Short mmCIF file of C-alpha atoms in Angstrom, two decimals:
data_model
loop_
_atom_site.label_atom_id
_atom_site.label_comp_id
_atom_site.label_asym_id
_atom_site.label_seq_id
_atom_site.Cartn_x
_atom_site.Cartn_y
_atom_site.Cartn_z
CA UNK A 1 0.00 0.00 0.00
CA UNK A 2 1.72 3.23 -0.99
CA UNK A 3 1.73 6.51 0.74
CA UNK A 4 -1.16 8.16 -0.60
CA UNK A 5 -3.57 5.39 0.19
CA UNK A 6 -2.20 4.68 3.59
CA UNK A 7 -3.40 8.66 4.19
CA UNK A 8 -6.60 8.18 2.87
CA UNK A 9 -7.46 5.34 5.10
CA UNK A 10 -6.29 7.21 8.27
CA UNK A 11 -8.09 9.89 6.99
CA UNK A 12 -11.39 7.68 7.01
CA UNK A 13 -10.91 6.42 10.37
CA UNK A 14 -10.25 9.40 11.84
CA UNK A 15 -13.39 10.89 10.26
CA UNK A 16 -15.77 7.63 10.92
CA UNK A 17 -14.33 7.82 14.95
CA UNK A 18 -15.13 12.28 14.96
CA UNK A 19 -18.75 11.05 13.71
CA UNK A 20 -19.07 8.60 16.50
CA UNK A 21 -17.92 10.57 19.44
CA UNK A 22 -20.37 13.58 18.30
CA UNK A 23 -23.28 10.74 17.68
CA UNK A 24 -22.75 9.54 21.21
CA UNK A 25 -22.60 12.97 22.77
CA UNK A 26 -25.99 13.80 21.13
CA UNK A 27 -27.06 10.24 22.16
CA UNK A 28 -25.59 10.05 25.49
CA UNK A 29 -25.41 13.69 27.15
CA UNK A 30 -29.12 14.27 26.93
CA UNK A 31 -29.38 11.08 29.17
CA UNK A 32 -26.66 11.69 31.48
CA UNK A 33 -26.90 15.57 31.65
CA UNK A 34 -27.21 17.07 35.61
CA UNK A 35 -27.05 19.32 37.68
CA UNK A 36 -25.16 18.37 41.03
CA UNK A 37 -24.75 20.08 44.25
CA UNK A 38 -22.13 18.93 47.22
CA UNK A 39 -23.69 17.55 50.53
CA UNK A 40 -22.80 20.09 53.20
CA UNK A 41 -23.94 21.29 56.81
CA UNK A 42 -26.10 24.25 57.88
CA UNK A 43 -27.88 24.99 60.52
CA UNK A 44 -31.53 26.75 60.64
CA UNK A 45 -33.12 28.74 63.21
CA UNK A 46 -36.72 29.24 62.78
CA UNK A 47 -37.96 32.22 64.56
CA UNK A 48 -41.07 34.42 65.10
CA UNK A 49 -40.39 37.94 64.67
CA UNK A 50 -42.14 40.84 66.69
CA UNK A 51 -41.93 44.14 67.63
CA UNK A 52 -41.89 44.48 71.99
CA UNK A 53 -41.74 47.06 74.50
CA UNK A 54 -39.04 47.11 76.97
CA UNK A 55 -40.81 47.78 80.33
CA UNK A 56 -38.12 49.20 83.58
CA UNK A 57 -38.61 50.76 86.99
CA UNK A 58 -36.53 53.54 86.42
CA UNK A 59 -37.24 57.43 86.76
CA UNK A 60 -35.71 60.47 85.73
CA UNK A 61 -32.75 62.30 86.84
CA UNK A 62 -32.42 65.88 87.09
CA UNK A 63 -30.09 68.37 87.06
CA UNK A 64 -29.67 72.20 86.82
CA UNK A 65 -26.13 73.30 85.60
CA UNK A 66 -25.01 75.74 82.80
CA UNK A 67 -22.51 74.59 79.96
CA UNK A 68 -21.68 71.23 77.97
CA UNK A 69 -22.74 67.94 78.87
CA UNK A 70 -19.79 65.40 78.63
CA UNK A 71 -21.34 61.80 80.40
CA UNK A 72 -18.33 59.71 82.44
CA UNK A 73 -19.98 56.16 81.65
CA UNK A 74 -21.81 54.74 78.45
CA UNK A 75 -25.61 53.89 78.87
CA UNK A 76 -26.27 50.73 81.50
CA UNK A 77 -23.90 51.24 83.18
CA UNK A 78 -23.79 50.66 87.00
CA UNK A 79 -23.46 53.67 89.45
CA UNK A 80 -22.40 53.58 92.82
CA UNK A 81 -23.98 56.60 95.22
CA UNK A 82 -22.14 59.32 94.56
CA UNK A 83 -20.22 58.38 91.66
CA UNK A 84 -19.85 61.30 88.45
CA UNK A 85 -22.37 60.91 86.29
CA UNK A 86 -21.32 63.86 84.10
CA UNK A 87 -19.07 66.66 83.70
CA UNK A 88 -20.06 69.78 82.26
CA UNK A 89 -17.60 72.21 80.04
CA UNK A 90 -17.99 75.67 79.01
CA UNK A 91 -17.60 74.85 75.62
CA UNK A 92 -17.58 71.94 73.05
CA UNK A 93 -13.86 72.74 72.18
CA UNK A 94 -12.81 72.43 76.06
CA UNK A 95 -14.29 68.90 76.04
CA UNK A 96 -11.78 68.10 73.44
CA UNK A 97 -8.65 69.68 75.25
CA UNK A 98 -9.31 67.23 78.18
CA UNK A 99 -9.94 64.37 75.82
CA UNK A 100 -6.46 65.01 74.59
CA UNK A 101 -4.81 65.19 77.40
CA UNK A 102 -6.34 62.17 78.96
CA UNK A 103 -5.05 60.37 76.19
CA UNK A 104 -2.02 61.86 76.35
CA UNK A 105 -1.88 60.87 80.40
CA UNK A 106 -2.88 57.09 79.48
CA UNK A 107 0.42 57.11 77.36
CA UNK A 108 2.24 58.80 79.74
CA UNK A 109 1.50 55.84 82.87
CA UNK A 110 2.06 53.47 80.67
CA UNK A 111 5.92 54.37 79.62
CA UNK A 112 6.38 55.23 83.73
CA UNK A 113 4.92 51.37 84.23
CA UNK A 114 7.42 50.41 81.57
CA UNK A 115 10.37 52.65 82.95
CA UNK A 116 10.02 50.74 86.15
CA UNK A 117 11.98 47.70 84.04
CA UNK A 118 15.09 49.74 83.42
CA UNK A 119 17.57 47.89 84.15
CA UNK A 120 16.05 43.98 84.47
CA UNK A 121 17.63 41.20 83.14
CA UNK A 122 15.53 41.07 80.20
CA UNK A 123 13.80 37.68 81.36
CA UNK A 124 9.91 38.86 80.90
CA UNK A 125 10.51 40.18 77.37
CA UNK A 126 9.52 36.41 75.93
CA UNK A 127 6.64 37.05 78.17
CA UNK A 128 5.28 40.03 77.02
CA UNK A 129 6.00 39.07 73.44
CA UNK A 130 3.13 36.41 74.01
CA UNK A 131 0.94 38.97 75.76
CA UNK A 132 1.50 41.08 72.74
CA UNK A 133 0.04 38.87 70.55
CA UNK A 134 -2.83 37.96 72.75
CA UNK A 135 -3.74 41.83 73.27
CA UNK A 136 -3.43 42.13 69.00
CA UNK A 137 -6.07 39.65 69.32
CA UNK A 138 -8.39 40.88 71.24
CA UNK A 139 -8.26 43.82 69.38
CA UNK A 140 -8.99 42.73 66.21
CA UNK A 141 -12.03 41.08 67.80
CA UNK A 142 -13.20 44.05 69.12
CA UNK A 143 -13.29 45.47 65.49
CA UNK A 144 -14.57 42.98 64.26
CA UNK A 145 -17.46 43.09 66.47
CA UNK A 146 -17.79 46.93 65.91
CA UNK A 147 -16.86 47.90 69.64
CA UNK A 148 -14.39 50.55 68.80
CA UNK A 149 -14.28 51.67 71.78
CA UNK A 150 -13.26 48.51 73.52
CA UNK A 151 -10.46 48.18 70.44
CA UNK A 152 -9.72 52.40 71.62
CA UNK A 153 -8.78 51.13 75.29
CA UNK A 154 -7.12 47.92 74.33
CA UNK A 155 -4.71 50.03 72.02
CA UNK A 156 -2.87 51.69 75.25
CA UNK A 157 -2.75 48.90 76.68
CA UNK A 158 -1.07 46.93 74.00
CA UNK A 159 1.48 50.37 73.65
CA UNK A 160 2.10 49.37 77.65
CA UNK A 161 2.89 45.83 76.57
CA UNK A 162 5.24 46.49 73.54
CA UNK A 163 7.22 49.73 75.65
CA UNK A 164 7.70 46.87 78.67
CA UNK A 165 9.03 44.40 76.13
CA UNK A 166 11.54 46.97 74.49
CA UNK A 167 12.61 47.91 78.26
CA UNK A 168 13.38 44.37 78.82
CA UNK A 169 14.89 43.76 75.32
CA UNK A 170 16.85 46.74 76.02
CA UNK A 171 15.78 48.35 72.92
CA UNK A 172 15.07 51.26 74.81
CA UNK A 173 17.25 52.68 78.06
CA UNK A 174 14.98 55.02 78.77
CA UNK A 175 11.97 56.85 78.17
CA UNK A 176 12.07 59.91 80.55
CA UNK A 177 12.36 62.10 78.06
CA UNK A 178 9.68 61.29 76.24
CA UNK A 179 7.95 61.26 79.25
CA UNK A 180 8.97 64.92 80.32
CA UNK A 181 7.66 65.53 76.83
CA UNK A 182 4.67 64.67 77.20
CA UNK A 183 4.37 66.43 80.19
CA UNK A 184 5.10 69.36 79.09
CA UNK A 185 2.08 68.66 76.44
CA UNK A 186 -0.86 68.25 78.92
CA UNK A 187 0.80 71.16 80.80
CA UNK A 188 0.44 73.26 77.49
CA UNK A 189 -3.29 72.10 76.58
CA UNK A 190 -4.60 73.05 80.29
CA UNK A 191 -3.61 76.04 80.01
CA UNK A 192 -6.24 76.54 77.29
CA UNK A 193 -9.16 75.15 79.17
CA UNK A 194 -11.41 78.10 80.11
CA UNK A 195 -12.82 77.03 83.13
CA UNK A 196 -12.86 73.95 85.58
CA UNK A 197 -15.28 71.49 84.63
CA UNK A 198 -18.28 71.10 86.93
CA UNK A 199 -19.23 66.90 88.14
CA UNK A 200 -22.61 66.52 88.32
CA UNK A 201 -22.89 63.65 91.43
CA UNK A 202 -25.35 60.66 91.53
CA UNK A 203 -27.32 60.61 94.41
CA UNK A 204 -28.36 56.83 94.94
CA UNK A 205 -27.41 53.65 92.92
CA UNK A 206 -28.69 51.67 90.17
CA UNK A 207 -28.38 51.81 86.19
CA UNK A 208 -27.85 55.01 84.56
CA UNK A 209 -28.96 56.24 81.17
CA UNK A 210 -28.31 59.34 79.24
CA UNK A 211 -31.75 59.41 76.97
CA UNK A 212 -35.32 59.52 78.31
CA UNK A 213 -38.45 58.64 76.24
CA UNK A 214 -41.36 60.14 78.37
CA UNK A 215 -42.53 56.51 79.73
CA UNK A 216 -40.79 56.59 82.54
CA UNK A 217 -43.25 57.12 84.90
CA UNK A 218 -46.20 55.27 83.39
CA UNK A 219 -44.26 52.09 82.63
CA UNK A 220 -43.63 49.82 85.34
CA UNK A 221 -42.58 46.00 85.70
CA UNK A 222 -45.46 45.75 88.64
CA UNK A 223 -48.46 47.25 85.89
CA UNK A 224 -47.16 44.97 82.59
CA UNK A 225 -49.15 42.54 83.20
CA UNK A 226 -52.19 45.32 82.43
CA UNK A 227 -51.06 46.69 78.81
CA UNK A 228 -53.78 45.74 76.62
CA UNK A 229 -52.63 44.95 72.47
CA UNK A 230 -53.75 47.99 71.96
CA UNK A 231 -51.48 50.15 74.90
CA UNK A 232 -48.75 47.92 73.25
CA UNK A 233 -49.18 48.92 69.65
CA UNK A 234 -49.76 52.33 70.74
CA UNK A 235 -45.82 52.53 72.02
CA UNK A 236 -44.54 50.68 69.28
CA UNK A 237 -45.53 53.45 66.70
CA UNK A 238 -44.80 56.12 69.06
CA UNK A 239 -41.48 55.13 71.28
CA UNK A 240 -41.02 58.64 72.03
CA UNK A 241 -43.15 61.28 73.93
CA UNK A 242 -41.03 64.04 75.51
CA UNK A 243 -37.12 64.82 76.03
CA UNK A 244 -38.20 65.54 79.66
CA UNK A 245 -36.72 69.30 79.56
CA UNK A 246 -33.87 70.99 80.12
CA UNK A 247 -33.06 69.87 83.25
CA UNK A 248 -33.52 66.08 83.12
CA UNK A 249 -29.91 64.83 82.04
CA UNK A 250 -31.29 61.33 81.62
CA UNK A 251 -32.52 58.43 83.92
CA UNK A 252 -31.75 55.96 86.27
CA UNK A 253 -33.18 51.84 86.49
CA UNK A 254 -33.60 50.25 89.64
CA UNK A 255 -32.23 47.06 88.93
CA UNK A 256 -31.37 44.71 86.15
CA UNK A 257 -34.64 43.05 85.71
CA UNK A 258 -37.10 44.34 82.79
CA UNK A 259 -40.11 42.99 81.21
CA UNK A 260 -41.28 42.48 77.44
CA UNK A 261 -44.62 42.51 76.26
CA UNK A 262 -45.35 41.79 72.82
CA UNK A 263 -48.55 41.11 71.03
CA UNK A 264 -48.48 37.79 68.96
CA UNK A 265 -51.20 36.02 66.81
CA UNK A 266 -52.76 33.37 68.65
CA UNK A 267 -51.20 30.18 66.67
CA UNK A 268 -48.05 31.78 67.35
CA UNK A 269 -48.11 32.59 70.96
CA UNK A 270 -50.13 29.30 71.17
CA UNK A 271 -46.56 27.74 70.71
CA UNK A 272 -45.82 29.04 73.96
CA UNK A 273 -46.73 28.20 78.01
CA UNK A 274 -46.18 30.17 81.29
CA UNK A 275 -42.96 29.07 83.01
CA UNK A 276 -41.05 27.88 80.24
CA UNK A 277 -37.37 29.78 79.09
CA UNK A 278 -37.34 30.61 75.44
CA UNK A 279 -34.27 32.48 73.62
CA UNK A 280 -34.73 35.80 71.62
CA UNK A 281 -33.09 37.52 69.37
CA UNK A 282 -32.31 41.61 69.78
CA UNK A 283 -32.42 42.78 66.47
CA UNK A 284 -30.52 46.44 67.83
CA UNK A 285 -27.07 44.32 69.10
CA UNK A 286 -27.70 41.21 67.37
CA UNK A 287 -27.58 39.47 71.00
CA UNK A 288 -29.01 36.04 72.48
CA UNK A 289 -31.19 36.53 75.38
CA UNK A 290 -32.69 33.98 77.89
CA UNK A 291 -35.84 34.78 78.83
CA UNK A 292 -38.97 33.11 80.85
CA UNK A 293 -42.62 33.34 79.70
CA UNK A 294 -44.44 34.96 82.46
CA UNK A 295 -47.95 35.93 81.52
CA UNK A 296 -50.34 35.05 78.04
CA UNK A 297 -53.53 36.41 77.82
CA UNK A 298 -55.78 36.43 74.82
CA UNK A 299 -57.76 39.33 73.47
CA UNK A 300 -60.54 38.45 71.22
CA UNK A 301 -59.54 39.59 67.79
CA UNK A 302 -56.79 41.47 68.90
CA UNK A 303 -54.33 38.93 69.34
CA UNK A 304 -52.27 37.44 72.27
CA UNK A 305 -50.13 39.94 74.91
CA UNK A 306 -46.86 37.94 75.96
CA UNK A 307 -44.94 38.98 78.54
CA UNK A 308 -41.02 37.86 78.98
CA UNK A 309 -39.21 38.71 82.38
CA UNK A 310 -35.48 39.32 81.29
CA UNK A 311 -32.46 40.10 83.92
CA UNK A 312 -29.77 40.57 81.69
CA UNK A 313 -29.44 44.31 81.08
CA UNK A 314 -27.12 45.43 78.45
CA UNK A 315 -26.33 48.92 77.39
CA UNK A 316 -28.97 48.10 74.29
CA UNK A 317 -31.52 47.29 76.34
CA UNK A 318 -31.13 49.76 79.05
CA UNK A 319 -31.85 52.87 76.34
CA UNK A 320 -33.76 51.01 74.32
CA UNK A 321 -37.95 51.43 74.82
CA UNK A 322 -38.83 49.49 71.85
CA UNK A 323 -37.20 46.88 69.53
CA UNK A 324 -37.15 44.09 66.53
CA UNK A 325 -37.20 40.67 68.41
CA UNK A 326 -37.26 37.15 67.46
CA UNK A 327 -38.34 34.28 69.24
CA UNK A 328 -36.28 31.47 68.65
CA UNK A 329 -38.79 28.55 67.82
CA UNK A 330 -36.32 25.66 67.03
CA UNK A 331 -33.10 25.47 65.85
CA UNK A 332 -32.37 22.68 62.84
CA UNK A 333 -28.08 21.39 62.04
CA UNK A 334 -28.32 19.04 58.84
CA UNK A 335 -27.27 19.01 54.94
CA UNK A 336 -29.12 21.45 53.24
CA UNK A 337 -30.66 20.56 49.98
CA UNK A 338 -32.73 21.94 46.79
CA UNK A 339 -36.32 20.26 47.39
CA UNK A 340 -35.88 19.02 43.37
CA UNK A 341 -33.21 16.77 44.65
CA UNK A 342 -35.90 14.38 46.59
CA UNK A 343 -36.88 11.54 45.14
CA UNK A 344 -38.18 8.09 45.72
CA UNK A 345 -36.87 5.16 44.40
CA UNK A 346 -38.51 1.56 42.70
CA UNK A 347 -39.53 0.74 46.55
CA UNK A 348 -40.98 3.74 47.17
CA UNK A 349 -38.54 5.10 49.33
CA UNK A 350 -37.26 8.56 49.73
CA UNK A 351 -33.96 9.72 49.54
CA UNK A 352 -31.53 11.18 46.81
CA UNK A 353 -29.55 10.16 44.35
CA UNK A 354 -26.00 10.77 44.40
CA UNK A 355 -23.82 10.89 40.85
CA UNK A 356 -20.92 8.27 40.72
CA UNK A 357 -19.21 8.67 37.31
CA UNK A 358 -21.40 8.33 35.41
CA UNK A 359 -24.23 6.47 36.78
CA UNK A 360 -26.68 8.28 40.19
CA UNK A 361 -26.74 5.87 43.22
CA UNK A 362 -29.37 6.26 45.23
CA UNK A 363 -29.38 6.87 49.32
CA UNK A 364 -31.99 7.00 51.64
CA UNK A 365 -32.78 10.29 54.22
CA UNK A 366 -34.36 11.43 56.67
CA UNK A 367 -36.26 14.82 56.90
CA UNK A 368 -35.98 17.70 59.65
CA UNK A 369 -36.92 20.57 57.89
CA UNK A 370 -39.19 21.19 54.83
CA UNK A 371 -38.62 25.07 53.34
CA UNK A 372 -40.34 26.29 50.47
CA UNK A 373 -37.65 25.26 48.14
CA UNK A 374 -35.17 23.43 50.32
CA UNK A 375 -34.59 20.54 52.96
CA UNK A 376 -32.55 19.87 55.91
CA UNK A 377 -31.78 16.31 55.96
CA UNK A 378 -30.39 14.68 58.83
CA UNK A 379 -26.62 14.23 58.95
CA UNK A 380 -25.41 10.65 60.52
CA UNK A 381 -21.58 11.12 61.09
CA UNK A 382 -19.69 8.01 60.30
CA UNK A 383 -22.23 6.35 58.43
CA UNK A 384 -21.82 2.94 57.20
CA UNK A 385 -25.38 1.93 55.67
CA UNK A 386 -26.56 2.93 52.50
CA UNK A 387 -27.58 6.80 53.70
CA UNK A 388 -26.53 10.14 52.38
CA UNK A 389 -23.08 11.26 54.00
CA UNK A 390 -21.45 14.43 53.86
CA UNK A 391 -19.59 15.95 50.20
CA UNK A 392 -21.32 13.61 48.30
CA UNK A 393 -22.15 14.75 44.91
CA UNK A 394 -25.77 14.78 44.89
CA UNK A 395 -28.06 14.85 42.04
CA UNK A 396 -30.28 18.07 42.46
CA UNK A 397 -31.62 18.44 38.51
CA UNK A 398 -31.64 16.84 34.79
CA UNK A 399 -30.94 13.41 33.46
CA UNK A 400 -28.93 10.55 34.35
CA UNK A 401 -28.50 6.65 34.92
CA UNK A 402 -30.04 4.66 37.69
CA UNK A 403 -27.08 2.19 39.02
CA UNK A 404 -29.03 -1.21 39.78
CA UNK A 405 -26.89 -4.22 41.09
CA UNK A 406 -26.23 -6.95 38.66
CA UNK A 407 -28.88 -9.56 39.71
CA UNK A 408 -31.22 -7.04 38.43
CA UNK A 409 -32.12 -5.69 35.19
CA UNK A 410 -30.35 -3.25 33.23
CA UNK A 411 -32.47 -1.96 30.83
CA UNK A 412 -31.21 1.56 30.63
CA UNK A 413 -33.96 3.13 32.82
CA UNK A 414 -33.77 7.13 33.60
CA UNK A 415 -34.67 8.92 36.10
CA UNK A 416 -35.72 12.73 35.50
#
């Protein structure tokens, strides 16, 4: 066979195998074509969401003075008898001289703490290189939780940490210069303070805040028990009634128990009995909070008033007279799933098919959850029976193969 005709036979089975591939792509991809998704865990919470009033004993606290307001504590916090509740400047721009220069006297104690270490052997430095890192990590929590201020007071004392650890190191002798320095700084900025601030003093104890609403005196956790859906609602669209005047610098809660009453439909607060602890969610912090279910009482038509009992006040809570909660109702942890991946197989049982090359092998489930559009199918770690285990490739849309063991029939069934 000479050259020519050896090339035109390669030529022909090269053409005759091209036809036969794209033959059994149009044959077999229309079969075998599907959509797969990777068996993974989630977890649900199914909650009821509501709009409550926050119910105190608290009144308001008054004041006369003459100047700026500049409050010594954020809102919820505790206050001793006696303690500064506020200061007040006789300007805006005085309040920022002493902000500087307490800043500037937060550096300055921590390079005198550090000084103290002139002269050590250097044995803590390894030490305080390990606090380092812990105190960089608690920063970057704090940012990353958004409490800036938190990350603000964790910075000095990370600068204390790292000036100790050069002192031991001995990468610095000495820092009284820069100490005298600084000094001389704060001495510098007081001079331009107009006037000496005045404290304004609390006179008993409990749970200051620096807003009032107007309710102060007509909510109490004694009378909750009495709001009708209607006193509720009422609130809800107005949380606000009066600034209290110009004297009233804010208000002060008894103690650290507060009430919640809510008005739910009646299925939904029929999910719920007197006595029990339930978990909500605060919308305003994005917190967790235990609560108890302490009174239900149906209105006809009107809906259901629910009151929780609380006693865990954060600073959210303590200023806040209304919020977005939601109840937690039950909490699912499985492999979530497109509902179109369900199917049943020859026995009629239910499960999911799961693609193995090229054929789908089927594997039996176990429901928690049924969403609109979705599952949550139980997860069995170390499973050894024919069930659906985590990253398999399961079948969630289109065409393909049903694997059947060889004592039964293959006769090329599909399943869609």
């Amino acid at each position: 066979m000479d050259k020519s005709k050896t090339t035109t036979v390669l030529a022909i089975i090269l053409a005759v195998f091209l036809v036969a591939t794209i033959i059994g792509q149009i044959i077999v991809i229309p079969q075998n074509a599907c959509k797969t998704e990777v068996a993974r865990l989630y977890e649900l919470t199914d909650t009821i969401k509501f709009d409550g009033v926050l119910i105190r004993d608290e009144h308001t606290v008054e004041r006369s003075y003459n100047g700026v307001l500049q409050y010594e504590h954020e809102d919820g916090s505790r206050l001793a008898k006696n303690s500064v509740i506020a200061s007040v400047y006789a300007s805006s721009s005085d309040i920022d001289v002493c902000q500087k220069i307490d800043k500037l006297n937060e550096r300055i104690k921590t390079l005198e703490e550090a000084q103290k270490l002139a002269g050590t052997d250097g044995s803590q430095a390894e030490a305080f290189g390990k606090l380092i890192t812990e105190k960089h990590n608690e920063i970057v929590t704090a940012l990353n939780d958004k409490d800036y201020k938190k990350a603000e007071s964790l910075k000095y004392e990370l600068l204390g940490l790292q000036s100790k650890r050069d002192i031991a190191k001995g990468r610095a002798e000495d820092y009284e210069s820069v100490i005298n320095e600084l000094k001389n700084e704060v001495n510098s900025l007081s001079a331009r303070i107009s006037s000496t601030p005045q404290t304004l003093i609390s006179g008993e104890t409990g749970y200051f805040v620096s807003n009032t609403d107007g309710y102060e005196s007509e909510l109490s956790v004694s009378a909750s028990h009495s709001l009708t859906p209607s006193d509720i609602e009422a609130i809800v669209k107005a949380p606000k009634k009066s600034d209290g005047g110009g004297t009233v610098i804010g208000k002060m809660i008894d103690n650290y128990k507060w009430k919640l009453a809510a008005v739910l439909d009646d299925h939904r607060a029929s999910l719920l009995s007197t006595g029990e602890t339930v978990r909500l969610l605060f919308n305003a912090d994005n917190s967790t909070i235990e609560v108890t279910v302490e009174y239900i009482q149906n209105y006809d038509g009107e809906g259901t008033v629910v009151v929780f009992a609380g006693d865990t006040l954060s600073a959210e809570l303590a200023s806040s007279r209304t919020g977005r909660f939601e109840l937690v109702v039950s909490r699912y942890s499985g492999i979530r799933l497109p509902s179109s991946a369900i199917r049943f197989n020859e026995k009629g049982e239910k499960g999911v098919y799961i693609l193995y090359g090229n054929l789908g092998y089927f594997r039996t489930i176990e429901e928690l959850y049924s969403g609109e559009d979705f599952v949550i199918i139980k997860h069995i770690p170390n499973n050894q029976t024919n069930y659906l285990d985590l990253y398999d490739n399961v079948i969630v849309e289109g065409k393909f193969e049903i694997y059947k063991p060889q004592e039964e029939s293959r006769d090329g069934q599909s399943s869609t």
